[in-house]
Every structure is written in C-alpha cells, then in structure tokens.
C-alpha cells in the first residue's frame, strides 16, 4: 500500500474501536489511560492512521469488553483476504 494511503482494514478496526468506546460512554482519555497511552494515540487508532498491534488489540478487547473478532465484523471481505494473504507471505 502506498505511503499516505490508509489501509481499509486499519480504518475499519479504528471505526469499530470508536463505536464501542462511544457505546460504553468512554472518552479517548479513558481508553488511553486504561492502555497506558496518550489520547492522541487512541485518536490515531480510531482514524486508522496508526495500525493496532496484536497485543494492543487483545488489551483493547479486554478494556472494551468485546471479543477480538468484534473489531473485524463488517470489514470488506476482499480487503481482509488480501491482508491475510500479505501477512502469510
């Protein structure tokens, strides 16, 4: 993916993070404090600007009280398979 272009999966995962955070009536600062981050980092995750690593996603799933697959629900199937293919190669 060219530099500066947001990965659709990262963007989708970030939007699911934001959706769940708002469902729990949590601020970005609340989530950041639970993760030991700044609210700016959470903001970047939500926009899809920064990719969320596996261990961080695990921690987020605990903080937001959802299983990890929650973050991928509704993701474009084509992009998911392309991402998995890239990760496995």
Short mmCIF file of C-alpha atoms in Angstrom, two decimals:
data_model
loop_
_atom_site.label_atom_id
_atom_site.label_comp_id
_atom_site.label_asym_id
_atom_site.label_seq_id
_atom_site.Cartn_x
_atom_site.Cartn_y
_atom_site.Cartn_z
CA UNK A 1 0.00 0.00 0.00
CA UNK A 2 1.46 3.39 -0.95
CA UNK A 3 2.63 5.66 1.84
CA UNK A 4 -0.06 8.09 2.98
CA UNK A 5 -2.94 5.83 1.89
CA UNK A 6 -4.93 4.43 4.81
CA UNK A 7 -5.37 0.67 4.86
CA UNK A 8 -9.12 -0.05 4.73
CA UNK A 9 -8.80 -2.72 7.43
CA UNK A 10 -6.97 -0.35 9.80
CA UNK A 11 -9.64 2.25 9.16
CA UNK A 12 -12.44 -0.27 9.79
CA UNK A 13 -10.87 -1.58 13.01
CA UNK A 14 -10.44 2.02 14.18
CA UNK A 15 -14.07 2.83 13.45
CA UNK A 16 -15.16 -0.23 15.44
CA UNK A 17 -12.93 0.91 18.32
CA UNK A 18 -14.61 4.33 18.24
CA UNK A 19 -18.09 2.83 18.00
CA UNK A 20 -17.55 0.57 21.03
CA UNK A 21 -15.89 3.33 23.04
CA UNK A 22 -18.90 5.56 22.47
CA UNK A 23 -21.30 2.71 23.31
CA UNK A 24 -19.57 2.44 26.70
CA UNK A 25 -19.64 6.25 27.10
CA UNK A 26 -15.84 6.33 27.40
CA UNK A 27 -13.65 9.20 26.30
CA UNK A 28 -10.46 8.76 24.31
CA UNK A 29 -8.67 9.77 27.51
CA UNK A 30 -10.40 6.95 29.43
CA UNK A 31 -9.31 4.35 26.88
CA UNK A 32 -5.82 5.82 26.68
CA UNK A 33 -5.43 5.68 30.47
CA UNK A 34 -6.51 2.02 30.54
CA UNK A 35 -3.91 1.22 27.86
CA UNK A 36 -1.15 3.45 29.22
CA UNK A 37 -1.20 5.69 26.14
CA UNK A 38 -2.00 9.28 25.24
CA UNK A 39 -5.43 10.21 23.91
CA UNK A 40 -3.68 11.30 20.71
CA UNK A 41 -2.57 7.71 20.11
CA UNK A 42 -6.12 6.45 20.57
CA UNK A 43 -7.26 9.16 18.16
CA UNK A 44 -4.78 7.89 15.55
CA UNK A 45 -6.01 4.32 16.05
CA UNK A 46 -9.61 5.43 15.55
CA UNK A 47 -8.77 7.24 12.32
CA UNK A 48 -6.77 4.29 11.04
CA UNK A 49 -3.65 6.43 10.81
CA UNK A 50 -1.75 4.07 13.12
CA UNK A 51 -2.10 0.31 12.99
CA UNK A 52 -3.11 -1.53 16.17
CA UNK A 53 -0.75 -4.38 17.02
CA UNK A 54 -1.95 -7.81 18.14
CA UNK A 55 -1.14 -7.40 21.84
CA UNK A 56 -2.68 -3.94 21.89
CA UNK A 57 -5.81 -5.28 20.18
CA UNK A 58 -6.02 -8.00 22.85
CA UNK A 59 -5.77 -5.38 25.58
CA UNK A 60 -8.37 -3.19 23.84
CA UNK A 61 -10.77 -6.12 23.64
CA UNK A 62 -10.49 -6.52 27.42
CA UNK A 63 -10.89 -2.81 28.15
CA UNK A 64 -13.89 -2.53 25.81
CA UNK A 65 -15.33 -5.91 26.90
CA UNK A 66 -15.66 -7.41 23.41
CA UNK A 67 -14.03 -10.40 21.67
CA UNK A 68 -11.27 -9.61 19.17
CA UNK A 69 -13.42 -10.58 16.13
CA UNK A 70 -15.74 -7.68 17.05
CA UNK A 71 -13.21 -5.27 15.54
CA UNK A 72 -13.35 -7.06 12.18
CA UNK A 73 -17.13 -7.53 11.90
CA UNK A 74 -18.40 -5.99 8.70
CA UNK A 75 -14.91 -5.49 7.26
CA UNK A 76 -14.76 -5.69 3.47
CA UNK A 77 -14.10 -9.40 2.73
CA UNK A 78 -11.86 -8.66 -0.25
CA UNK A 79 -9.57 -6.49 1.84
CA UNK A 80 -9.50 -9.00 4.69
CA UNK A 81 -8.39 -11.81 2.38
CA UNK A 82 -5.81 -9.56 0.73
CA UNK A 83 -4.45 -8.55 4.15
CA UNK A 84 -4.29 -12.15 5.33
CA UNK A 85 -2.54 -13.16 2.11
CA UNK A 86 0.00 -10.37 2.63
CA UNK A 87 0.59 -11.38 6.27
CA UNK A 88 1.07 -15.04 5.38
CA UNK A 89 3.53 -14.41 2.54
#
